Amino acid sequence: MSFIGDIQKFKSLSIVGLEKNTGKTVCLNYILDRLPLSCKVAVTSIGIDGESKDQVTGTAKPEIILKEGTIFSTSEVFYARRNVLSELLEITSERSSLGRIVTARVIRSGKVLLSGPSSAQSLARWSNGVKKFEPDLTIVDGALSRLSSASPVVSESLVLTTGAAYSVDMATLVRRTKFIVELVRLERADDTVCQKFEGLEKGVWGMDGQGNLIDFHVESSLAIDKIKDNLTERSVAVYVAGALTDRFLGLVSDSKRIREIDLVVTDFTKIFVSEESYRLFLKKGGRIKVLRSSKLIAVCVNPVSPRGFVLDSDLLCKNIHQAVGVPVYDIVKNSGAEC
């Protein structure tokens, strides 16, 4: 059974590749092709997608094909190079390195290069802006190196792509994919905690047992040397508004009260810690929770690396599925049938 039906339960979707050449564009084309004609789609990309050749490896890449009625947003430069008949809908003040962002509707199917907003904030503005065109589903094509595209601020649901380009060692590939999936599926903090920390855009904060907010008077977790208070002495929850780093995680890990505290971040895209630090934190009894959770719909795999290494597709799908517990697909081999 395909995952297209699951995607249609949400208003927005991000497709995130854990590495270049893991099949993200193939996945995007598969989804766009199989969504029913009655589903009006708006699509953009946080990077550059739809090129016929990878600019780094020189290998051939699948181009993006849009059906009639699809709304797309791209840069002025790429809009001028489109190979599709379209109706211009809007030119916004949002800019990328390739000019302003242009939004158009496809009149006759064809190929496009997508290069849209480049930050979570601008993507969120794009998502809100295209609502005037009444899409049933918005899709953002993203990348792990720019995880902001997968933030719940941008989209409600998520499809990950992984594969031999990420690692040609199957055990390593499965382990790394499992780690990312664990972060995506982190539990949402209690409503009381979420309400207390929601809207705090920078700094490190605590909440005591009576629900009082504690300001640790630092700009970010990177300035932990300036924190004069004991982070964990009075706190039942500690909130990092920006990036969560190994160093900050280690500070909380060393607390004798680690089992009594929820370490909270905005969402999984704010976590920049090594798997080793994360595992040690959990082993000590630590908990990381999020203000906004993501719904992971599926993992898609590409068993072929750009250098020609080929992993066993069936075994790869099986191992990842056993590790992460969500549907796993090799779209090319199985035409979207679940592995």
PDB file of N, CA and C in Angstrom, residues 19 22 75 238 303:
ATOM      1  N   GLU A  19      21.211  12.888   2.892  1.00  0.00           N
ATOM      2  CA  GLU A  19      22.444  13.174   2.154  1.00  0.00           C
ATOM      3  C   GLU A  19      22.044  13.432   0.707  1.00  0.00           C
ATOM      4  N   THR A  22      20.208  10.627  -2.222  1.00  0.00           N
ATOM      5  CA  THR A  22      19.472   9.569  -1.516  1.00  0.00           C
ATOM      6  C   THR A  22      18.067   9.375  -2.096  1.00  0.00           C
ATOM      7  N   SER A  75      13.004  30.823  -7.981  1.00  0.00           N
ATOM      8  CA  SER A  75      13.677  32.107  -8.149  1.00  0.00           C
ATOM      9  C   SER A  75      13.399  32.692  -9.536  1.00  0.00           C
ATOM     10  N   VAL A 238      14.047  22.619  31.501  1.00  0.00           N
ATOM     11  CA  VAL A 238      15.004  23.599  30.992  1.00  0.00           C
ATOM     12  C   VAL A 238      14.794  23.713  29.488  1.00  0.00           C
ATOM     13  N   PRO A 303      19.289   2.451  -2.631  1.00  0.00           N
ATOM     14  CA  PRO A 303      20.399   1.560  -2.294  1.00  0.00           C
ATOM     15  C   PRO A 303      21.649   1.755  -3.146  1.00  0.00           C
TER      16      PRO A 303
END
